[in-house]
C-alpha cells in the first residue's frame, strides 16, 4: 500500500476506472453474444438491429480507448462476416429462369496485321578522359 497521499488516490482512481472498463468490455461481449444467438436461431429480422447495437457498443468502447482501433475493426468485421453468411443461408434460393439461347453463327476470322516491335535506339557515348589524363594534357 502506498504511503504518499497522491499515490493512494491513484490506486483508488485506477480501481474505479478498471471497474468501468470491465463493465464496458462486458457490454461489448454481451452485444456480440446476442448477435451470435440470433444467428443460431435464424432470426434474420432482428439480426440487423442487434448488429447495429453491437457495432455501436464496439465503437463506443473504441472511442473510450478501451479497445484499440484495429481490435475494434476486427471485431466488427468478424461479426459482419458471420451475419452476411447467415443472411445468405437464410435467403431463399430462387431458381434462375431457363432461357433458350439461339445458336450464334461464327463470324469469319479476320487476321489482324502483325505489328513489329519498335527498334530500340542505342546511343553511343564518347569515352570520358580520366582526371589524371586531363590534368596531364592540360599541362
PDB file of C-alpha atoms in Angstrom:
ATOM      1  CA  UNK A   1       0.000   0.000   0.000  1.00  0.00           C
ATOM      2  CA  UNK A   2       1.392   3.410  -0.921  1.00  0.00           C
ATOM      3  CA  UNK A   3       2.256   5.940   1.777  1.00  0.00           C
ATOM      4  CA  UNK A   4       2.013   9.154  -0.233  1.00  0.00           C
ATOM      5  CA  UNK A   5      -1.405  10.776  -0.447  1.00  0.00           C
ATOM      6  CA  UNK A   6      -1.351  11.221  -4.257  1.00  0.00           C
ATOM      7  CA  UNK A   7      -0.274   7.577  -4.745  1.00  0.00           C
ATOM      8  CA  UNK A   8      -3.162   6.429  -2.541  1.00  0.00           C
ATOM      9  CA  UNK A   9      -5.554   8.460  -4.668  1.00  0.00           C
ATOM     10  CA  UNK A  10      -4.053   6.963  -7.846  1.00  0.00           C
ATOM     11  CA  UNK A  11      -4.774   3.450  -6.542  1.00  0.00           C
ATOM     12  CA  UNK A  12      -8.400   4.372  -5.862  1.00  0.00           C
ATOM     13  CA  UNK A  13      -8.852   6.047  -9.263  1.00  0.00           C
ATOM     14  CA  UNK A  14      -7.226   3.103 -11.068  1.00  0.00           C
ATOM     15  CA  UNK A  15      -9.531   0.635  -9.319  1.00  0.00           C
ATOM     16  CA  UNK A  16     -12.564   2.721 -10.240  1.00  0.00           C
ATOM     17  CA  UNK A  17     -11.516   3.017 -13.906  1.00  0.00           C
ATOM     18  CA  UNK A  18     -10.756  -0.716 -14.051  1.00  0.00           C
ATOM     19  CA  UNK A  19     -14.312  -1.483 -12.932  1.00  0.00           C
ATOM     20  CA  UNK A  20     -15.753   0.927 -15.500  1.00  0.00           C
ATOM     21  CA  UNK A  21     -13.642  -0.594 -18.279  1.00  0.00           C
ATOM     22  CA  UNK A  22     -14.708  -4.110 -17.271  1.00  0.00           C
ATOM     23  CA  UNK A  23     -18.356  -3.071 -17.481  1.00  0.00           C
ATOM     24  CA  UNK A  24     -17.892  -1.646 -20.979  1.00  0.00           C
ATOM     25  CA  UNK A  25     -15.979  -4.738 -22.172  1.00  0.00           C
ATOM     26  CA  UNK A  26     -18.761  -6.887 -20.755  1.00  0.00           C
ATOM     27  CA  UNK A  27     -21.351  -4.810 -22.610  1.00  0.00           C
ATOM     28  CA  UNK A  28     -19.495  -5.367 -25.890  1.00  0.00           C
ATOM     29  CA  UNK A  29     -19.217  -9.113 -25.287  1.00  0.00           C
ATOM     30  CA  UNK A  30     -22.918  -9.322 -24.417  1.00  0.00           C
ATOM     31  CA  UNK A  31     -23.889  -7.497 -27.612  1.00  0.00           C
ATOM     32  CA  UNK A  32     -21.712  -9.851 -29.655  1.00  0.00           C
ATOM     33  CA  UNK A  33     -23.236 -12.902 -27.949  1.00  0.00           C
ATOM     34  CA  UNK A  34     -26.723 -11.620 -28.758  1.00  0.00           C
ATOM     35  CA  UNK A  35     -25.800 -11.444 -32.433  1.00  0.00           C
ATOM     36  CA  UNK A  36     -24.381 -14.987 -32.308  1.00  0.00           C
ATOM     37  CA  UNK A  37     -27.536 -16.255 -30.589  1.00  0.00           C
ATOM     38  CA  UNK A  38     -29.773 -14.675 -33.234  1.00  0.00           C
ATOM     39  CA  UNK A  39     -27.652 -16.263 -35.949  1.00  0.00           C
ATOM     40  CA  UNK A  40     -28.053 -19.696 -34.351  1.00  0.00           C
ATOM     41  CA  UNK A  41     -31.816 -19.195 -34.005  1.00  0.00           C
ATOM     42  CA  UNK A  42     -32.096 -17.961 -37.639  1.00  0.00           C
ATOM     43  CA  UNK A  43     -33.895 -14.767 -36.618  1.00  0.00           C
ATOM     44  CA  UNK A  44     -32.854 -12.635 -39.554  1.00  0.00           C
ATOM     45  CA  UNK A  45     -35.434  -9.897 -38.894  1.00  0.00           C
ATOM     46  CA  UNK A  46     -33.902  -8.981 -35.527  1.00  0.00           C
ATOM     47  CA  UNK A  47     -30.362  -9.592 -36.653  1.00  0.00           C
ATOM     48  CA  UNK A  48     -29.746  -6.216 -38.285  1.00  0.00           C
ATOM     49  CA  UNK A  49     -30.881  -4.343 -35.155  1.00  0.00           C
ATOM     50  CA  UNK A  50     -28.661  -6.482 -32.928  1.00  0.00           C
ATOM     51  CA  UNK A  51     -25.719  -5.995 -35.294  1.00  0.00           C
ATOM     52  CA  UNK A  52     -26.229  -2.243 -35.191  1.00  0.00           C
ATOM     53  CA  UNK A  53     -26.289  -2.304 -31.382  1.00  0.00           C
ATOM     54  CA  UNK A  54     -23.113  -4.407 -31.290  1.00  0.00           C
ATOM     55  CA  UNK A  55     -21.328  -2.041 -33.685  1.00  0.00           C
ATOM     56  CA  UNK A  56     -22.403   0.878 -31.525  1.00  0.00           C
ATOM     57  CA  UNK A  57     -21.067  -0.775 -28.367  1.00  0.00           C
ATOM     58  CA  UNK A  58     -17.759  -1.614 -30.063  1.00  0.00           C
ATOM     59  CA  UNK A  59     -17.373   1.933 -31.422  1.00  0.00           C
ATOM     60  CA  UNK A  60     -18.179   3.376 -28.013  1.00  0.00           C
ATOM     61  CA  UNK A  61     -15.524   1.215 -26.352  1.00  0.00           C
ATOM     62  CA  UNK A  62     -13.038   2.179 -29.056  1.00  0.00           C
ATOM     63  CA  UNK A  63     -13.687   5.887 -28.569  1.00  0.00           C
ATOM     64  CA  UNK A  64     -13.050   5.482 -24.822  1.00  0.00           C
ATOM     65  CA  UNK A  65      -9.694   3.791 -25.577  1.00  0.00           C
ATOM     66  CA  UNK A  66     -10.805   0.500 -24.061  1.00  0.00           C
ATOM     67  CA  UNK A  67     -10.235  -1.281 -27.370  1.00  0.00           C
ATOM     68  CA  UNK A  68      -7.575  -0.365 -29.892  1.00  0.00           C
ATOM     69  CA  UNK A  69      -8.996   0.837 -33.223  1.00  0.00           C
ATOM     70  CA  UNK A  70      -7.690  -2.225 -35.085  1.00  0.00           C
ATOM     71  CA  UNK A  71      -9.095  -4.583 -32.461  1.00  0.00           C
ATOM     72  CA  UNK A  72     -12.495  -2.899 -32.765  1.00  0.00           C
ATOM     73  CA  UNK A  73     -12.348  -3.093 -36.556  1.00  0.00           C
ATOM     74  CA  UNK A  74     -11.510  -6.805 -36.385  1.00  0.00           C
ATOM     75  CA  UNK A  75     -14.426  -7.471 -34.033  1.00  0.00           C
ATOM     76  CA  UNK A  76     -16.819  -5.604 -36.319  1.00  0.00           C
ATOM     77  CA  UNK A  77     -15.516  -7.381 -39.432  1.00  0.00           C
ATOM     78  CA  UNK A  78     -15.907 -10.820 -37.864  1.00  0.00           C
ATOM     79  CA  UNK A  79     -19.465 -10.023 -36.788  1.00  0.00           C
ATOM     80  CA  UNK A  80     -20.367  -8.646 -40.209  1.00  0.00           C
ATOM     81  CA  UNK A  81     -18.933 -11.724 -41.902  1.00  0.00           C
ATOM     82  CA  UNK A  82     -20.988 -14.032 -39.677  1.00  0.00           C
ATOM     83  CA  UNK A  83     -24.159 -12.028 -40.301  1.00  0.00           C
ATOM     84  CA  UNK A  84     -23.607 -11.985 -44.070  1.00  0.00           C
ATOM     85  CA  UNK A  85     -23.133 -15.758 -44.098  1.00  0.00           C
ATOM     86  CA  UNK A  86     -26.293 -16.216 -42.026  1.00  0.00           C
ATOM     87  CA  UNK A  87     -28.291 -13.907 -44.310  1.00  0.00           C
ATOM     88  CA  UNK A  88     -27.152 -15.769 -47.414  1.00  0.00           C
ATOM     89  CA  UNK A  89     -28.004 -19.092 -45.825  1.00  0.00           C
ATOM     90  CA  UNK A  90     -31.451 -17.890 -44.740  1.00  0.00           C
ATOM     91  CA  UNK A  91     -32.314 -16.191 -48.036  1.00  0.00           C
ATOM     92  CA  UNK A  92     -34.471 -18.403 -50.262  1.00  0.00           C
ATOM     93  CA  UNK A  93     -32.629 -19.543 -53.328  1.00  0.00           C
ATOM     94  CA  UNK A  94     -34.596 -18.637 -56.421  1.00  0.00           C
ATOM     95  CA  UNK A  95     -34.219 -20.822 -59.452  1.00  0.00           C
ATOM     96  CA  UNK A  96     -32.967 -18.840 -62.384  1.00  0.00           C
ATOM     97  CA  UNK A  97     -35.372 -18.873 -65.321  1.00  0.00           C
ATOM     98  CA  UNK A  98     -34.221 -21.062 -68.151  1.00  0.00           C
ATOM     99  CA  UNK A  99     -33.748 -19.052 -71.323  1.00  0.00           C
ATOM    100  CA  UNK A 100     -33.207 -20.813 -74.593  1.00  0.00           C
ATOM    101  CA  UNK A 101     -30.379 -19.259 -76.474  1.00  0.00           C
ATOM    102  CA  UNK A 102     -30.290 -19.119 -80.219  1.00  0.00           C
ATOM    103  CA  UNK A 103     -27.155 -20.527 -81.759  1.00  0.00           C
ATOM    104  CA  UNK A 104     -24.840 -17.754 -82.846  1.00  0.00           C
ATOM    105  CA  UNK A 105     -23.151 -18.095 -86.183  1.00  0.00           C
ATOM    106  CA  UNK A 106     -19.417 -17.750 -86.018  1.00  0.00           C
ATOM    107  CA  UNK A 107     -18.114 -14.653 -87.720  1.00  0.00           C
ATOM    108  CA  UNK A 108     -15.411 -15.224 -90.322  1.00  0.00           C
ATOM    109  CA  UNK A 109     -11.980 -14.959 -88.820  1.00  0.00           C
ATOM    110  CA  UNK A 110     -10.122 -11.825 -89.773  1.00  0.00           C
ATOM    111  CA  UNK A 111      -6.417 -11.820 -89.358  1.00  0.00           C
ATOM    112  CA  UNK A 112      -5.085  -8.722 -87.701  1.00  0.00           C
ATOM    113  CA  UNK A 113      -1.906  -7.262 -89.148  1.00  0.00           C
ATOM    114  CA  UNK A 114       1.116  -8.176 -87.096  1.00  0.00           C
ATOM    115  CA  UNK A 115       2.839  -5.121 -85.684  1.00  0.00           C
ATOM    116  CA  UNK A 116       6.577  -5.178 -85.428  1.00  0.00           C
ATOM    117  CA  UNK A 117       8.250  -4.219 -82.207  1.00  0.00           C
ATOM    118  CA  UNK A 118       9.825  -0.759 -82.324  1.00  0.00           C
ATOM    119  CA  UNK A 119      13.552  -0.718 -82.870  1.00  0.00           C
ATOM    120  CA  UNK A 120      15.435   0.330 -79.778  1.00  0.00           C
ATOM    121  CA  UNK A 121      17.768   3.223 -80.378  1.00  0.00           C
ATOM    122  CA  UNK A 122      21.215   2.911 -78.948  1.00  0.00           C
ATOM    123  CA  UNK A 123      23.253   5.938 -78.165  1.00  0.00           C
ATOM    124  CA  UNK A 124      26.989   5.920 -78.349  1.00  0.00           C
ATOM    125  CA  UNK A 125      28.862   7.918 -75.793  1.00  0.00           C
ATOM    126  CA  UNK A 126      32.276   9.316 -76.147  1.00  0.00           C
ATOM    127  CA  UNK A 127      34.619   7.771 -73.621  1.00  0.00           C
ATOM    128  CA  UNK A 128      35.462  10.149 -70.840  1.00  0.00           C
ATOM    129  CA  UNK A 129      39.023  11.001 -70.181  1.00  0.00           C
ATOM    130  CA  UNK A 130      40.245  10.202 -66.722  1.00  0.00           C
ATOM    131  CA  UNK A 131      41.106  13.088 -64.454  1.00  0.00           C
ATOM    132  CA  UNK A 132      44.779  12.211 -64.368  1.00  0.00           C
ATOM    133  CA  UNK A 133      44.976  12.217 -68.161  1.00  0.00           C
ATOM    134  CA  UNK A 134      43.142  15.519 -68.441  1.00  0.00           C
ATOM    135  CA  UNK A 135      45.418  17.247 -65.947  1.00  0.00           C
ATOM    136  CA  UNK A 136      48.500  15.961 -67.766  1.00  0.00           C
ATOM    137  CA  UNK A 137      47.081  17.083 -71.104  1.00  0.00           C
ATOM    138  CA  UNK A 138      46.314  20.488 -69.717  1.00  0.00           C
ATOM    139  CA  UNK A 139      49.884  20.969 -68.517  1.00  0.00           C
TER     140      UNK A 139
END
